[in-house]
mmCIF file with all atom_site columns, C-alpha atoms in Angstrom:
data_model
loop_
_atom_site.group_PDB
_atom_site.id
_atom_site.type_symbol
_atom_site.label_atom_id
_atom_site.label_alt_id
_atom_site.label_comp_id
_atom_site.label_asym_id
_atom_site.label_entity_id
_atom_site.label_seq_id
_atom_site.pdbx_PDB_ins_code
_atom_site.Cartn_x
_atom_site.Cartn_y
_atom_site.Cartn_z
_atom_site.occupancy
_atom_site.B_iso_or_equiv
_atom_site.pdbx_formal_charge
_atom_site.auth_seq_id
_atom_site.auth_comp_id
_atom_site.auth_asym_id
_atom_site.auth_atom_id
_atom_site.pdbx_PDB_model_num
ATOM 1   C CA . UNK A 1 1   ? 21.933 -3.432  12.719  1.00 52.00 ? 1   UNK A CA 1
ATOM 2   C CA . UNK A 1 2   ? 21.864 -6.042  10.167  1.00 57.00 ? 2   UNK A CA 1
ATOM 3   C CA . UNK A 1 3   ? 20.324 -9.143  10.038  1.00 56.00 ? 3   UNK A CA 1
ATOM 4   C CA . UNK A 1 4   ? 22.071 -12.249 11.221  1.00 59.00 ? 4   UNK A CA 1
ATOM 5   C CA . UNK A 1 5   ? 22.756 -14.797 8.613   1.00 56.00 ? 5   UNK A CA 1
ATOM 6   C CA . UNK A 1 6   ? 23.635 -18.107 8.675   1.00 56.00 ? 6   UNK A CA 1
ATOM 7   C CA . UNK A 1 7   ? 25.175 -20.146 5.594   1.00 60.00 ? 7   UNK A CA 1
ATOM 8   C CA . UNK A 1 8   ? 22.629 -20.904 2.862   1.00 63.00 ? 8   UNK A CA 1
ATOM 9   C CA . UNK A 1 9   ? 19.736 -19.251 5.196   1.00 74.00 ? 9   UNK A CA 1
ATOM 10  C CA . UNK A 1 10  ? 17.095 -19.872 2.380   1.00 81.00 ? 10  UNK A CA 1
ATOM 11  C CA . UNK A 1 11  ? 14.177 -18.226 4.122   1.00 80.00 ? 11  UNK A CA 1
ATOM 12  C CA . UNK A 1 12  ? 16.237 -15.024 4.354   1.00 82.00 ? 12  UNK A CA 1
ATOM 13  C CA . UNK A 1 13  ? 17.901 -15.005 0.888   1.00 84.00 ? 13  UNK A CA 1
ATOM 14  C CA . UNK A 1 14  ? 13.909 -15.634 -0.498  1.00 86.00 ? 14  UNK A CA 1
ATOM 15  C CA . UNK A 1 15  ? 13.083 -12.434 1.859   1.00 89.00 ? 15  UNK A CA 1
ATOM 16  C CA . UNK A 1 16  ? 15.979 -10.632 0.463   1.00 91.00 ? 16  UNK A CA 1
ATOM 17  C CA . UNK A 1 17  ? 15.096 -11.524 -3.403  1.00 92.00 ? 17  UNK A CA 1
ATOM 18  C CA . UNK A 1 18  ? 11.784 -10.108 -2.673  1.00 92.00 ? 18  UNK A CA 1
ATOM 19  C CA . UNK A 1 19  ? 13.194 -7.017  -1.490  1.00 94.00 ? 19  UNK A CA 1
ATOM 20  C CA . UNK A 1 20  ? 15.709 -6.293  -3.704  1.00 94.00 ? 20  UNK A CA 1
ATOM 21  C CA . UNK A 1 21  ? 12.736 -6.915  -6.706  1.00 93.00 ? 21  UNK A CA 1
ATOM 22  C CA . UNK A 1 22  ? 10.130 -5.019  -5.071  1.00 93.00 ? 22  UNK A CA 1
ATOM 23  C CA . UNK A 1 23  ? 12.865 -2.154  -4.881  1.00 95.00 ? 23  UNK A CA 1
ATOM 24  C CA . UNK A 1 24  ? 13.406 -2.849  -8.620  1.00 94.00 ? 24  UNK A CA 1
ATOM 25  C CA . UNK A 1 25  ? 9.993  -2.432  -8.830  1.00 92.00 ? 25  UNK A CA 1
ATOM 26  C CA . UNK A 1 26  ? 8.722  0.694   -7.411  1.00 93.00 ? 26  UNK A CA 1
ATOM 27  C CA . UNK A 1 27  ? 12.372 2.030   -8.879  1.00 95.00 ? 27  UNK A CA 1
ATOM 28  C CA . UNK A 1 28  ? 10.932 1.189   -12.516 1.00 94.00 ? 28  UNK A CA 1
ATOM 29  C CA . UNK A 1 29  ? 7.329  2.672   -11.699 1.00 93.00 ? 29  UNK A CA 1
ATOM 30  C CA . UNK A 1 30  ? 8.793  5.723   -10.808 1.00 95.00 ? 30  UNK A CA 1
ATOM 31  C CA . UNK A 1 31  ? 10.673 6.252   -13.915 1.00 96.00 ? 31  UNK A CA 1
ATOM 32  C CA . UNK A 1 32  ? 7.280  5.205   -15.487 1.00 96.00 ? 32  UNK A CA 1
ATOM 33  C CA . UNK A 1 33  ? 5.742  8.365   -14.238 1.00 96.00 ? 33  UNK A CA 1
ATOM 34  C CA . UNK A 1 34  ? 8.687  10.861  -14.651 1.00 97.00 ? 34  UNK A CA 1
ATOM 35  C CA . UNK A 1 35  ? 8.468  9.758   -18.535 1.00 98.00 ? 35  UNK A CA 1
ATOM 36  C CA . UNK A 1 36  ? 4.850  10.355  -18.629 1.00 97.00 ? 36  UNK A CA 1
ATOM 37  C CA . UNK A 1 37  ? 5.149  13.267  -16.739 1.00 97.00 ? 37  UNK A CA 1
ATOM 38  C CA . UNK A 1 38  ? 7.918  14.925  -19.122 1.00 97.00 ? 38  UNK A CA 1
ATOM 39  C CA . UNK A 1 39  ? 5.074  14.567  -22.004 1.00 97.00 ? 39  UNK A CA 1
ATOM 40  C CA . UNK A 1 40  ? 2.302  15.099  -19.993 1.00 96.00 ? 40  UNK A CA 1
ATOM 41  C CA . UNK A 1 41  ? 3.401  18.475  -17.838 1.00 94.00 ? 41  UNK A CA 1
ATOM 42  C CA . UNK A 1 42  ? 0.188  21.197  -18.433 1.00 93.00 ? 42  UNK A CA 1
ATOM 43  C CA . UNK A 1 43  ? -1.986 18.385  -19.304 1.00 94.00 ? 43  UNK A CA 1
ATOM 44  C CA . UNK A 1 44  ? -5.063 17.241  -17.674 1.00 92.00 ? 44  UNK A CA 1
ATOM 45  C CA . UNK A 1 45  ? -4.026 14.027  -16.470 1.00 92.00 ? 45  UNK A CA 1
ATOM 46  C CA . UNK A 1 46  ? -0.820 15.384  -14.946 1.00 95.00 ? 46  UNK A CA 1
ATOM 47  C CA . UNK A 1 47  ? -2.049 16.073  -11.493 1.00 94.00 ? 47  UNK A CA 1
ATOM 48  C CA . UNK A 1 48  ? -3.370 12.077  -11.001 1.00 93.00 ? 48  UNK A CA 1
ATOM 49  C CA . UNK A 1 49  ? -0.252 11.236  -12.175 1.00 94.00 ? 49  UNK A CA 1
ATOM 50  C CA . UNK A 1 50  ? 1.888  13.168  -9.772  1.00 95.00 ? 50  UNK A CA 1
ATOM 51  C CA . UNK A 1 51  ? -0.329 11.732  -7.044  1.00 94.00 ? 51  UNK A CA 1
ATOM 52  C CA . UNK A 1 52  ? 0.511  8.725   -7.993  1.00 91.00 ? 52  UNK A CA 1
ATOM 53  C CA . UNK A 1 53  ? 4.058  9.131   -8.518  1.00 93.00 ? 53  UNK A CA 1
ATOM 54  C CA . UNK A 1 54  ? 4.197  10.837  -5.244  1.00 94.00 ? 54  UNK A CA 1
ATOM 55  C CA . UNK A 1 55  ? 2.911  7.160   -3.887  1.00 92.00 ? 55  UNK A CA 1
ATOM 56  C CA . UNK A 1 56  ? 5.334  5.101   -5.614  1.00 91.00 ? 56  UNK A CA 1
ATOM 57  C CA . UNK A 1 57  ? 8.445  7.446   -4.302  1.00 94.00 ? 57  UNK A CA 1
ATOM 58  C CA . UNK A 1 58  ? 7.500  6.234   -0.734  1.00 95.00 ? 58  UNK A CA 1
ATOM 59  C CA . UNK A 1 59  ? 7.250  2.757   -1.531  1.00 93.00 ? 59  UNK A CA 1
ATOM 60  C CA . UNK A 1 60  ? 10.565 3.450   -2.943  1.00 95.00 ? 60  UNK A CA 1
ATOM 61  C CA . UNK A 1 61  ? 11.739 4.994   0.131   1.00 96.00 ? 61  UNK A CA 1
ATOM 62  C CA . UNK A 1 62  ? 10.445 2.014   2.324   1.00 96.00 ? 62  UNK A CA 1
ATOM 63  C CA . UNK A 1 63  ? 12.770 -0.385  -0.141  1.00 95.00 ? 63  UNK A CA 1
ATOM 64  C CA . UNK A 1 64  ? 15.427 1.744   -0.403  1.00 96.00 ? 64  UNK A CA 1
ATOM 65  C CA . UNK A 1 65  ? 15.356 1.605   3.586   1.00 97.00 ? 65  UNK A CA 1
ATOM 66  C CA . UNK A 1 66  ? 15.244 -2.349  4.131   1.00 95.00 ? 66  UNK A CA 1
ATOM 67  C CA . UNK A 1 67  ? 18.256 -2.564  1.311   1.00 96.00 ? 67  UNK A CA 1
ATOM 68  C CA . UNK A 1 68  ? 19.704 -0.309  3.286   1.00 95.00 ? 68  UNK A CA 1
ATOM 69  C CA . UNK A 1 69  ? 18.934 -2.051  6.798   1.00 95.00 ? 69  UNK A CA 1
ATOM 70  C CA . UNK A 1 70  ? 20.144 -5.412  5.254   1.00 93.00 ? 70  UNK A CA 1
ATOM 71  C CA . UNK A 1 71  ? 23.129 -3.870  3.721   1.00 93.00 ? 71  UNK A CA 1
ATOM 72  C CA . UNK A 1 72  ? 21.584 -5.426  0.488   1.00 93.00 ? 72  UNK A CA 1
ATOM 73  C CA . UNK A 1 73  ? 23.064 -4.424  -2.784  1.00 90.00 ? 73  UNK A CA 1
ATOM 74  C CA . UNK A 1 74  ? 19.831 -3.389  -4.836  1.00 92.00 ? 74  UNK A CA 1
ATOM 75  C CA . UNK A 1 75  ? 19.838 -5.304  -7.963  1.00 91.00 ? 75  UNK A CA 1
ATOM 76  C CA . UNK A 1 76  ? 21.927 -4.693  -10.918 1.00 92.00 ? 76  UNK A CA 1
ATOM 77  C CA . UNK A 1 77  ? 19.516 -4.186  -13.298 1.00 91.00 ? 77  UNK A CA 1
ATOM 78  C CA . UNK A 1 78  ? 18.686 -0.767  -12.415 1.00 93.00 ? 78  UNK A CA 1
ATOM 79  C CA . UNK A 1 79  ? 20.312 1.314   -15.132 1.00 94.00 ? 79  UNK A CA 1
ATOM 80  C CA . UNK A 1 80  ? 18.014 -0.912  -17.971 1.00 93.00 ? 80  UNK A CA 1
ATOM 81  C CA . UNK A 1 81  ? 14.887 0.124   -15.069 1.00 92.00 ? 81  UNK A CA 1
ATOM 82  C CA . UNK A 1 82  ? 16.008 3.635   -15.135 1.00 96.00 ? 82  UNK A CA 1
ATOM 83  C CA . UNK A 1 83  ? 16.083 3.969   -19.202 1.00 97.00 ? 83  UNK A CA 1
ATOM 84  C CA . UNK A 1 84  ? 13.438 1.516   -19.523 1.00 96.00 ? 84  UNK A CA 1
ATOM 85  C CA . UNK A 1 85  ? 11.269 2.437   -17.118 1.00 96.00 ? 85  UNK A CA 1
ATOM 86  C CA . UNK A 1 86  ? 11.503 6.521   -18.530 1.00 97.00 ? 86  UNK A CA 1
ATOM 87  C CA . UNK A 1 87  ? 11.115 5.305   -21.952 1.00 97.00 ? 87  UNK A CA 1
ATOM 88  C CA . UNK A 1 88  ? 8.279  3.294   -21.477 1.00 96.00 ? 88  UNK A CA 1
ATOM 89  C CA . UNK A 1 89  ? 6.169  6.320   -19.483 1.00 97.00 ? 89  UNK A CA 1
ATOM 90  C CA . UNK A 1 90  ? 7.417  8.642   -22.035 1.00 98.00 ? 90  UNK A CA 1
ATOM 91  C CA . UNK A 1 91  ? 6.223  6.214   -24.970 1.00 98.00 ? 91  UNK A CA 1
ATOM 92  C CA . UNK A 1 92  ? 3.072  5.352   -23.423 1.00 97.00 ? 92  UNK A CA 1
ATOM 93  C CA . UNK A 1 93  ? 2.368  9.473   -23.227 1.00 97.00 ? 93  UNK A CA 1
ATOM 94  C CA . UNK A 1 94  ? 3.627  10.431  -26.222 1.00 97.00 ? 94  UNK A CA 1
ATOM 95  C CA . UNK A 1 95  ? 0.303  7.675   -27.854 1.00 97.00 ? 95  UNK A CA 1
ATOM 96  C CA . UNK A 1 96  ? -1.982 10.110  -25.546 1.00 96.00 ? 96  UNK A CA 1
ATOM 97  C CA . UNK A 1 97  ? -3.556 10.652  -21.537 1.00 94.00 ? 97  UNK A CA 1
ATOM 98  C CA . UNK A 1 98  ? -5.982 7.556   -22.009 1.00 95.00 ? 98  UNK A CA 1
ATOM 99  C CA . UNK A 1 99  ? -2.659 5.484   -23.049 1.00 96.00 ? 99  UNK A CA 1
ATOM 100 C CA . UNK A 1 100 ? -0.661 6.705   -20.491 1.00 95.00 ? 100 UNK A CA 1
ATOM 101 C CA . UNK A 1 101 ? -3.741 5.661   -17.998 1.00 94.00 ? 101 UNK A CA 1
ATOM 102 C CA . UNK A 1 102 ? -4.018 2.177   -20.007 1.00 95.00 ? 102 UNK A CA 1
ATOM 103 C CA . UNK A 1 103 ? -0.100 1.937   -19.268 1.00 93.00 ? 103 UNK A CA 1
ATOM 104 C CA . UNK A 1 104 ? 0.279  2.539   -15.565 1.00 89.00 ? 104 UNK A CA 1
ATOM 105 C CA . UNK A 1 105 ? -3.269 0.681   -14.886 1.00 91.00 ? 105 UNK A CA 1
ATOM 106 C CA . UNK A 1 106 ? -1.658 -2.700  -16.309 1.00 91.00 ? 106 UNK A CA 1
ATOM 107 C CA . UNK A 1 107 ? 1.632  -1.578  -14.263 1.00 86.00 ? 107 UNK A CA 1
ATOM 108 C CA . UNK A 1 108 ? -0.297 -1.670  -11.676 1.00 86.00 ? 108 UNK A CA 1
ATOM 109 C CA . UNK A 1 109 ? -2.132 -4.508  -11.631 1.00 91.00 ? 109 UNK A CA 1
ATOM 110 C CA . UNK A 1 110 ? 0.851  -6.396  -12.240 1.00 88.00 ? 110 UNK A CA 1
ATOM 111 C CA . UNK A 1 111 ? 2.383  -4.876  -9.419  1.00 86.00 ? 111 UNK A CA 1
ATOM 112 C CA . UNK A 1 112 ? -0.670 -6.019  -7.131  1.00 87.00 ? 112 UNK A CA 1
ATOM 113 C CA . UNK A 1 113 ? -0.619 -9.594  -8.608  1.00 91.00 ? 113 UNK A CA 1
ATOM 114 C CA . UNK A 1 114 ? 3.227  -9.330  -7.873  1.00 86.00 ? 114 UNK A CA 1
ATOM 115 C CA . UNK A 1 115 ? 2.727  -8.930  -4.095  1.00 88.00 ? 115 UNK A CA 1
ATOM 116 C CA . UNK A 1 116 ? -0.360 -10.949 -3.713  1.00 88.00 ? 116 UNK A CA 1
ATOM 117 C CA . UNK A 1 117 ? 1.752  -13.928 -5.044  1.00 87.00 ? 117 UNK A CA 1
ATOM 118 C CA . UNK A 1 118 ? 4.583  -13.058 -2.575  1.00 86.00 ? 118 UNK A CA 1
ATOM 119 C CA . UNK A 1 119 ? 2.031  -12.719 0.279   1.00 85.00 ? 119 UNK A CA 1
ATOM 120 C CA . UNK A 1 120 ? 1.151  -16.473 -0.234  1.00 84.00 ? 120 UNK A CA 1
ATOM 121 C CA . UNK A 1 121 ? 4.449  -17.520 -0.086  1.00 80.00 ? 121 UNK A CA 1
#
């Protein structure tokens, strides 16, 4: 069932921004790791990076659920997060393992700033 809304509910359309850029989020970390996985497949850093893709697909899921829930439209950025994100991982791969590593560590961390921030608000 949806969510109730009433007229210029800003507590919910803050909620909902946060959402629908989480979603954009975990949507572009994914495509991260399928890029660096395309270079990296047979090399030894591919099996840490599966686990961790593996990780971002369910916080993917979870988004992809409350957008759904909310009958949200996800944002419509996501075809420059789906090329971007794939070129990026496949960039950051194609310099070497310990790149790719350097790469999705600062993804990462941003990511964790990211929610701390929305934690406090």
């Amino acid at each position: 069932m949806p969510t109730k809304r009433f007229p210029h509910d800003k507590k919910q359309d803050s909620i909902e921004e946060m959402i629908r850029v989480n979603h954009a989020g975990e949507y572009g970390a994914r495509r991260i790791y399928q890029g660096q996985l395309s270079v990296l497949k047979g090399k030894k850093s591919e099996n840490i990076i599966r686990k961790m893709a593996e990780q971002e697909d369910v916080h993917l899921d979870e988004f992809s659920k409350m957008i759904s829930t909310r009958r949200m439209r996800p944002t419509l950025m996501l075809p420059v997060w789906h090329m971007g994100g794939y070129l990026l991982g496949a960039a950051s791969a194609l310099l070497g393992e310990k790149a790719a590593m350097a790469c999705t560590v600062a993804v990462e961390e941003v990511i964790d700033e990211h929610y701390a921030g929305q934690l406090e608000e």
